[in-house]
Coordinates of C-alpha atoms and ligand atoms in Angstrom, one line a residue:
M349 CA 5.9 -26.7 -26.4
P350 CA 8.6 -25.9 -23.8
S351 CA 7.9 -22.9 -21.6
D352 CA 9.8 -19.7 -22.1
L353 CA 11.1 -19.5 -18.6
L354 CA 11.6 -21.8 -15.7
I355 CA 12.2 -20.8 -12.1
R356 CA 14.0 -23.9 -10.9
G357 CA 14.2 -25.2 -7.4
G358 CA 12.7 -22.4 -5.2
T359 CA 10.4 -22.6 -2.2
V360 CA 7.1 -21.4 -3.6
V361 CA 5.0 -19.5 -1.0
L362 CA 1.3 -20.0 -1.3
P363 CA -0.5 -17.1 0.5
A364 CA -2.1 -18.1 3.8
V365 CA -1.4 -21.8 3.0
G366 CA 2.3 -22.5 3.3
S367 CA 5.3 -23.3 1.2
V368 CA 6.2 -26.0 -1.3
D369 CA 9.4 -26.8 -3.0
A370 CA 8.5 -26.5 -6.7
D371 CA 9.5 -25.1 -10.1
V372 CA 7.5 -22.4 -11.8
A373 CA 7.2 -22.5 -15.6
I374 CA 6.2 -19.3 -17.4
S375 CA 5.2 -18.6 -21.0
G376 CA 4.8 -15.1 -22.2
E377 CA 3.1 -13.2 -19.4
A378 CA 1.5 -16.1 -17.6
I379 CA 2.3 -19.0 -15.3
D380 CA 2.3 -22.3 -17.2
A381 CA 2.7 -24.8 -14.4
I382 CA 3.9 -25.1 -10.8
G383 CA 5.3 -28.4 -9.7
P384 CA 8.3 -30.6 -9.1
D385 CA 10.8 -31.3 -11.8
L386 CA 9.2 -29.4 -14.6
P387 CA 10.8 -29.9 -18.0
A388 CA 13.5 -27.5 -19.2
A389 CA 12.5 -24.2 -20.7
G390 CA 14.0 -21.6 -23.1
E391 CA 15.6 -19.8 -20.1
E392 CA 16.2 -21.0 -16.6
I393 CA 16.5 -19.1 -13.3
D394 CA 18.2 -21.0 -10.5
A395 CA 16.1 -20.3 -7.4
H396 CA 17.6 -22.9 -5.1
G397 CA 17.7 -21.5 -1.6
L398 CA 15.3 -18.7 -2.5
H399 CA 11.6 -18.1 -1.7
V400 CA 9.2 -17.4 -4.6
L401 CA 6.3 -15.2 -3.5
P402 CA 3.5 -13.6 -5.3
G403 CA 4.5 -10.0 -6.1
V404 CA 3.5 -7.4 -3.5
I405 CA 0.5 -5.3 -4.3
D406 CA 0.8 -2.1 -2.3
A407 CA -2.8 -0.9 -1.8
H408 CA -1.9 2.6 -0.7
V409 CA 0.7 4.8 -2.4
H410 CA 0.9 8.5 -3.3
F411 CA 3.1 9.1 -6.4
N412 CA 1.8 12.6 -7.0
E413 CA 2.2 12.7 -10.8
P414 CA 1.0 14.6 -12.7
G415 CA 1.2 17.9 -10.8
R416 CA 3.6 17.3 -7.9
T417 CA 6.2 15.1 -9.6
D418 CA 8.9 16.8 -7.6
W419 CA 7.4 15.1 -4.5
E420 CA 7.7 11.6 -6.1
G421 CA 6.6 10.3 -9.5
W422 CA 5.6 7.1 -11.3
D423 CA 9.2 6.4 -12.4
T424 CA 10.9 6.7 -9.1
G425 CA 8.0 5.5 -7.0
T426 CA 7.5 2.3 -9.0
R427 CA 11.3 1.7 -9.0
A428 CA 11.1 1.5 -5.3
V429 CA 8.0 -0.7 -5.4
A430 CA 9.7 -3.2 -7.7
A431 CA 12.9 -3.1 -5.6
G432 CA 10.8 -4.0 -2.6
G433 CA 9.3 -7.0 -4.3
G434 CA 6.2 -5.2 -5.6
T435 CA 4.6 -6.0 -9.0
A436 CA 1.5 -3.7 -8.7
C437 CA 0.3 -0.8 -6.6
I438 CA -3.0 1.1 -6.1
E439 CA -2.4 4.8 -6.2
M440 CA -4.4 7.4 -4.2
P441 CA -6.4 10.3 -5.7
L442 CA -4.4 12.9 -3.8
N443 CA -1.7 14.5 -3.8
A444 CA -1.3 14.6 -7.6
H445 CA -2.7 17.6 -9.3
P446 CA -5.4 17.5 -10.5
P447 CA -6.7 15.1 -7.9
T448 CA -8.4 12.0 -9.4
V449 CA -12.0 13.2 -9.0
D450 CA -13.2 13.0 -12.6
A451 CA -12.6 11.1 -15.8
K452 CA -10.3 13.8 -17.2
A453 CA -8.0 13.7 -14.2
F454 CA -8.1 9.8 -14.2
D455 CA -7.0 9.8 -17.9
A456 CA -4.1 12.3 -17.2
K457 CA -2.9 10.1 -14.3
V458 CA -3.1 6.9 -16.4
A459 CA -1.1 8.6 -19.2
A460 CA 1.6 9.6 -16.8
A461 CA 1.7 6.1 -15.3
R462 CA 1.8 4.3 -18.6
A463 CA 4.8 6.4 -19.7
S464 CA 7.0 5.5 -16.7
A465 CA 5.6 2.8 -14.4
H466 CA 7.7 -0.2 -13.8
V467 CA 4.9 -2.2 -12.2
D468 CA 1.2 -2.6 -12.9
F469 CA -1.1 -0.1 -11.3
A470 CA -4.7 0.6 -10.3
L471 CA -6.2 3.9 -9.2
W472 CA -8.4 5.0 -6.3
G473 CA -10.9 7.8 -7.2
G474 CA -11.5 10.7 -4.9
L475 CA -14.7 11.1 -2.9
V476 CA -14.8 14.8 -2.4
P477 CA -17.9 17.1 -2.6
G478 CA -18.7 17.3 -6.3
A479 CA -16.6 14.3 -7.4
R480 CA -17.9 12.4 -10.4
L481 CA -18.0 8.9 -9.0
E482 CA -20.0 7.4 -11.9
E483 CA -17.5 8.4 -14.5
L484 CA -14.6 7.3 -12.4
A485 CA -16.3 3.9 -11.9
E486 CA -16.7 3.7 -15.7
R487 CA -12.9 4.3 -16.1
G488 CA -12.1 1.5 -13.6
V489 CA -11.2 2.9 -10.2
V490 CA -11.0 0.2 -7.4
G491 CA -13.0 2.4 -5.1
F492 CA -13.3 5.9 -3.6
K493 CA -11.1 7.5 -1.0
A494 CA -12.5 10.1 1.4
F495 CA -10.9 12.2 4.2
M496 CA -13.0 12.6 7.3
C497 CA -10.6 15.4 8.4
D498 CA -8.5 18.0 6.6
S499 CA -6.3 16.2 4.1
G500 CA -3.6 18.9 4.2
I501 CA -4.1 19.5 0.4
D502 CA -6.4 22.3 -0.6
D503 CA -7.7 20.6 -3.7
F504 CA -8.9 17.5 -1.8
P505 CA -11.4 18.7 0.8
A506 CA -12.8 16.6 3.6
A507 CA -16.1 14.8 3.3
D508 CA -18.4 15.6 6.2
A509 CA -21.0 13.1 7.4
E510 CA -23.5 14.2 4.8
A511 CA -21.1 14.1 1.8
L512 CA -19.6 10.8 3.0
G513 CA -23.1 9.2 3.4
D514 CA -24.1 10.5 0.0
G515 CA -20.9 9.2 -1.6
M516 CA -21.3 5.8 0.1
R517 CA -24.8 5.4 -1.3
R518 CA -23.5 6.1 -4.8
A519 CA -20.5 3.9 -4.3
A520 CA -22.8 1.1 -3.2
Q521 CA -24.9 1.4 -6.3
L522 CA -21.7 1.2 -8.4
G523 CA -20.5 -1.9 -6.5
L524 CA -17.3 -0.2 -5.2
P525 CA -15.9 0.2 -1.8
V526 CA -15.2 3.5 0.0
A527 CA -11.9 3.9 1.8
V528 CA -11.6 6.4 4.6
H529 CA -8.9 8.3 6.4
A530 CA -10.5 8.1 9.8
E531 CA -9.7 10.9 12.2
S532 CA -12.6 12.9 13.6
P533 CA -12.0 16.6 13.3
A534 CA -14.0 17.2 16.5
R535 CA -11.3 15.3 18.4
L536 CA -8.3 16.9 16.8
R537 CA -6.7 19.8 18.7
E538 CA -4.3 22.6 17.8
P539 CA -0.8 21.3 18.9
A540 CA 0.3 23.0 22.2
G541 CA 3.8 23.5 21.0
T542 CA 5.9 22.8 17.9
G543 CA 7.6 19.5 18.8
W544 CA 6.7 15.9 18.1
R545 CA 5.1 15.4 21.5
A546 CA 2.7 18.2 20.9
F547 CA 1.9 16.8 17.5
V548 CA 1.2 13.3 18.8
A549 CA -1.0 14.7 21.6
S550 CA -3.0 16.7 19.1
R551 CA -4.1 13.6 17.2
P552 CA -5.2 11.1 19.9
V553 CA -6.4 7.6 19.4
E554 CA -10.0 8.8 20.3
A555 CA -10.1 10.8 17.1
E556 CA -9.5 7.6 15.1
L557 CA -12.0 5.6 17.1
E558 CA -14.8 8.2 16.8
A559 CA -14.3 8.4 13.0
I560 CA -14.2 4.7 12.5
A561 CA -17.4 4.3 14.4
A562 CA -19.1 7.0 12.4
A563 CA -17.8 5.5 9.1
L564 CA -19.1 2.1 10.0
D565 CA -22.6 3.5 10.8
L566 CA -22.7 5.4 7.5
A567 CA -21.5 2.4 5.5
R568 CA -24.0 0.1 7.1
E569 CA -26.8 2.6 6.4
A570 CA -25.7 3.0 2.8
G571 CA -25.0 -0.7 2.2
C572 CA -21.5 0.2 1.1
S573 CA -18.3 -1.7 1.5
L574 CA -15.9 0.1 3.8
H575 CA -12.1 0.0 4.0
V576 CA -10.4 1.9 6.8
V577 CA -6.9 2.9 5.7
H578 CA -3.8 3.1 7.9
V579 CA -5.4 2.1 11.3
S580 CA -2.9 3.0 14.1
S581 CA -4.5 1.5 17.1
G582 CA -5.6 -1.9 18.4
E583 CA -9.0 -0.7 19.4
G584 CA -9.5 0.8 15.9
V585 CA -9.0 -2.7 14.4
E586 CA -11.4 -4.2 16.9
L587 CA -14.1 -1.8 16.0
V588 CA -13.8 -2.8 12.3
A589 CA -13.5 -6.6 13.2
R590 CA -16.6 -6.5 15.5
A591 CA -18.8 -4.5 13.1
Q592 CA -22.1 -6.3 12.3
G593 CA -24.2 -5.8 9.2
V594 CA -21.5 -4.1 7.1
D595 CA -18.7 -5.3 4.8
A596 CA -15.7 -3.6 6.5
T597 CA -12.0 -4.2 6.4
C598 CA -8.9 -2.3 7.5
E599 CA -5.3 -2.0 6.7
T600 CA -2.3 -0.9 8.8
C601 CA 1.1 0.2 7.7
P602 CA 4.7 -1.0 8.4
H603 CA 5.5 2.2 10.4
Y604 CA 2.7 1.5 12.9
L605 CA 4.0 -2.1 13.2
T606 CA 7.7 -1.3 13.6
L607 CA 8.0 2.2 15.1
T608 CA 6.6 4.0 18.1
E609 CA 6.1 7.6 19.1
D610 CA 9.4 7.5 21.0
D611 CA 11.2 6.9 17.7
L612 CA 10.2 10.4 16.7
E613 CA 12.9 11.7 19.0
T614 CA 15.6 10.4 16.7
L615 CA 13.8 10.0 13.4
G616 CA 12.2 13.4 13.4
T617 CA 9.9 14.6 10.6
R618 CA 10.7 11.7 8.3
A619 CA 8.6 9.6 10.6
K620 CA 5.7 12.1 10.8
C621 CA 2.4 10.8 9.6
A622 CA -1.3 11.0 10.5
P623 CA -2.6 9.4 12.5
P624 CA 0.7 9.6 14.3
L625 CA 2.9 6.8 15.5
R626 CA 1.6 5.3 18.7
T627 CA 2.9 3.5 21.9
R628 CA 4.6 0.2 22.1
D629 CA 1.3 -1.3 23.4
E630 CA -0.5 -0.2 20.3
R631 CA 2.3 -1.6 18.1
E632 CA 2.0 -5.0 19.8
A633 CA -1.7 -5.0 19.6
L634 CA -1.5 -4.4 15.8
W635 CA 0.8 -7.4 15.4
R636 CA -1.6 -9.6 17.3
H637 CA -4.5 -8.5 15.2
L638 CA -2.5 -9.0 12.0
A639 CA -1.5 -12.5 13.0
A640 CA -5.1 -13.3 13.9
G641 CA -6.4 -12.1 10.5
R642 CA -8.3 -9.1 11.9
I643 CA -6.2 -6.7 9.7
R644 CA -6.9 -7.7 6.1
L645 CA -3.9 -6.1 4.6
V646 CA -0.7 -4.1 5.1
A647 CA 0.1 -1.2 2.8
S648 CA 2.9 1.4 2.9
D649 CA 0.9 4.7 2.6
H650 CA 4.1 5.8 0.8
S651 CA 3.7 9.6 0.9
P652 CA 6.9 11.5 0.3
C653 CA 7.6 15.2 -0.2
P654 CA 10.6 17.4 -1.2
P655 CA 13.2 17.5 1.5
A656 CA 12.6 21.2 2.3
M657 CA 9.0 20.3 3.4
K658 CA 10.4 18.1 6.1
E659 CA 12.5 20.9 7.6
G660 CA 11.7 23.3 10.4
A661 CA 9.3 22.8 13.2
F662 CA 7.9 19.2 13.6
T663 CA 4.3 20.5 13.7
A664 CA 4.7 22.5 10.5
A665 CA 6.5 19.8 8.4
W666 CA 4.7 17.7 5.8
G667 CA 3.2 14.5 7.3
G668 CA 3.8 11.5 5.2
I669 CA 6.2 8.5 5.3
A670 CA 8.2 7.1 2.4
G671 CA 8.2 3.4 2.7
C672 CA 6.9 1.4 -0.3
Q673 CA 10.3 -0.3 -0.8
S674 CA 10.4 -1.6 2.8
L675 CA 6.8 -2.9 3.1
L676 CA 7.5 -6.6 2.5
G677 CA 10.8 -6.7 4.4
L678 CA 9.2 -5.1 7.5
V679 CA 6.1 -7.4 7.5
L680 CA 8.5 -10.4 7.2
E681 CA 10.2 -9.4 10.4
R682 CA 7.4 -11.0 12.4
L683 CA 5.1 -12.9 10.0
P684 CA 6.1 -16.2 8.2
P685 CA 6.3 -15.9 4.4
A686 CA 2.8 -17.4 3.7
A687 CA 1.1 -15.0 6.1
A688 CA 3.2 -12.1 4.7
A689 CA 2.2 -13.0 1.2
A690 CA -1.5 -13.0 2.2
V691 CA -1.5 -9.5 3.7
T692 CA 0.7 -7.8 1.2
S693 CA -0.6 -9.4 -2.0
A694 CA -3.4 -12.0 -2.2
N695 CA -5.7 -10.3 0.2
V696 CA -5.3 -7.0 -1.6
A697 CA -6.2 -8.5 -4.9
V698 CA -9.3 -10.3 -3.5
R699 CA -10.5 -7.2 -1.5
F700 CA -10.4 -4.9 -4.5
G701 CA -11.4 -7.4 -7.2
L702 CA -8.1 -7.3 -9.1
P703 CA -7.1 -10.3 -11.3
K704 CA -3.7 -10.7 -9.6
A705 CA -1.7 -12.6 -7.0
R706 CA -2.8 -16.1 -8.1
L707 CA -0.2 -18.8 -8.2
E708 CA -1.8 -21.0 -10.8
P709 CA -1.7 -21.8 -14.5
G710 CA -3.0 -19.0 -16.6
A711 CA -2.4 -16.3 -14.0
D712 CA -0.1 -13.3 -14.5
A713 CA 3.5 -14.3 -13.6
D714 CA 4.0 -11.6 -11.0
L715 CA 6.7 -13.0 -8.7
V716 CA 9.4 -12.0 -6.3
L717 CA 12.4 -14.1 -5.5
I718 CA 13.8 -13.5 -2.0
D719 CA 16.8 -14.8 -0.1
M720 CA 15.3 -15.2 3.4
R721 CA 18.7 -16.2 4.8
E722 CA 19.9 -12.6 4.5
R723 CA 19.2 -9.4 6.4
H724 CA 19.8 -6.5 4.0
A725 CA 19.6 -2.7 4.0
P726 CA 18.8 -2.0 0.4
E727 CA 19.7 1.2 -1.5
L728 CA 16.4 3.1 -1.7
L729 CA 15.2 3.9 -5.2
D730 CA 12.4 6.5 -4.5
R731 CA 13.0 10.1 -5.4
H732 CA 14.1 11.6 -2.1
R733 CA 15.1 8.5 -0.1
L734 CA 14.0 10.3 3.1
S735 CA 12.5 7.3 4.7
P736 CA 12.6 6.4 8.4
F737 CA 13.7 3.0 7.2
A738 CA 16.7 4.2 5.3
G739 CA 19.7 2.1 6.3
R740 CA 17.5 -0.3 8.4
P741 CA 18.3 -4.0 7.6
L742 CA 15.2 -5.7 6.3
K743 CA 14.3 -9.4 6.7
G744 CA 15.2 -11.1 3.4
R745 CA 16.9 -9.7 0.3
V746 CA 14.8 -9.1 -2.8
V747 CA 16.9 -10.8 -5.5
R748 CA 14.5 -10.5 -8.5
T749 CA 11.1 -9.1 -9.3
L750 CA 9.1 -10.3 -12.3
V751 CA 6.0 -8.4 -13.7
R752 CA 4.0 -10.6 -16.0
G753 CA 7.1 -12.8 -16.7
T754 CA 9.5 -9.9 -17.3
T755 CA 12.3 -9.3 -14.9
V756 CA 12.0 -5.7 -14.0
Y757 CA 14.3 -5.6 -10.9
R758 CA 17.4 -7.7 -10.3
D759 CA 20.3 -7.3 -7.8
G760 CA 19.8 -3.7 -6.9
R761 CA 18.8 -2.3 -10.3
I762 CA 15.8 -1.8 -12.6
V763 CA 16.6 -3.8 -15.7
A764 CA 13.5 -3.3 -18.0
E765 CA 11.8 -0.4 -19.7
P766 CA 8.5 0.8 -18.1
L767 CA 5.8 -1.7 -18.8
G768 CA 3.1 -0.9 -16.2
R769 CA -0.5 -1.6 -17.2
L770 CA -3.7 -0.2 -15.8
L771 CA -5.6 -2.8 -13.6
T772 CA -9.3 -2.5 -13.2
P773 CA -11.5 -4.6 -10.9
T774 CA -13.0 -7.7 -12.6
K775 CA -15.4 -8.3 -9.7
G776 CA -16.7 -6.6 -6.7
P777 CA -15.0 -6.3 -3.3
A778 CA -14.7 -9.5 -1.3
Ligands
ZN266 ZN1 -2.3 8.0 2.2

């Protein structure tokens, strides 16, 4: 039987391997075949001159729905993901309300996502004092997120060493990883002023290093897989990479790879995040670690808020960067396509046990077609479009995004009804 759809003549990018000129045949939701000169199908997409990558899986987004949909939302957030070449995302347990700390909250978030998500989604559960990790695991979270310092959200309290260690022991029994926001409260200071310099100085690299070291010790003791989110410093990456006797990985974000603290002068609060942007030396160290495989994945940490919360004094404004649409384009600035596909897609699926990002017959046809000859500043599709990357030309133009064989994004527009499906781990972290 002929396939339903043939992507003809593209350069297919195999994560961490390289590229091959090939056609991709799709039937229903799955890949049928990848190879040269495949037979005609019901419908054909001409991909000559385009790269065909596995869809981005953004491992770290905050869509805030239900409860704070005025900050973002599943509809607008996943529009931006799809426009950036994303076919799935993993959403954080905060800043929606209620936070995802029990089965009831999990169900409420899944209902909201099913109603309006344009890409597939998985959920992180929250590791806070009193969280019901067992019932969250039963529902299918990919792991548990903890804050080692104040999260900025009252309903998501920090986990101190005792709570974190206890949570890690339970997570280990459940076979799931724990993700930490690593900044040690003991090393954070009150900002001595209200501007960006005071804010940056109040959250030094040492706070990150101390927290990472503590989290590694706790995870080793608990036998728990550890994932350190949004590492901002080269030394932070080295701590994770050097760790013995513990399954530990880390991620960084496009903003740490492409911006520095000096950019805060012009970008202002839209580039405020925690840990804060660092120096040029740190930025370059992160690229070196990324190229060397010491950073397993790059995620956006898309965390927007209403415009009013970005106004006023720098130190008082909401910290969080909107960037899920720019993730792939910014990584492609300095990584070749196969390496970019590894850190934005394949490595994410493997690390969190998701059945995605495989370019082989029978796998979900989650693909993005990119014109790598172009630099392009896309129209942003997230709710508030208050990104430090707004107007910045990105490497490559996303031409089309397919989720399980359905074109959801094409030439600047979302072209399908919401179809997002809940993804749950099919194996343990690796
Ligand atoms: Zn985050």
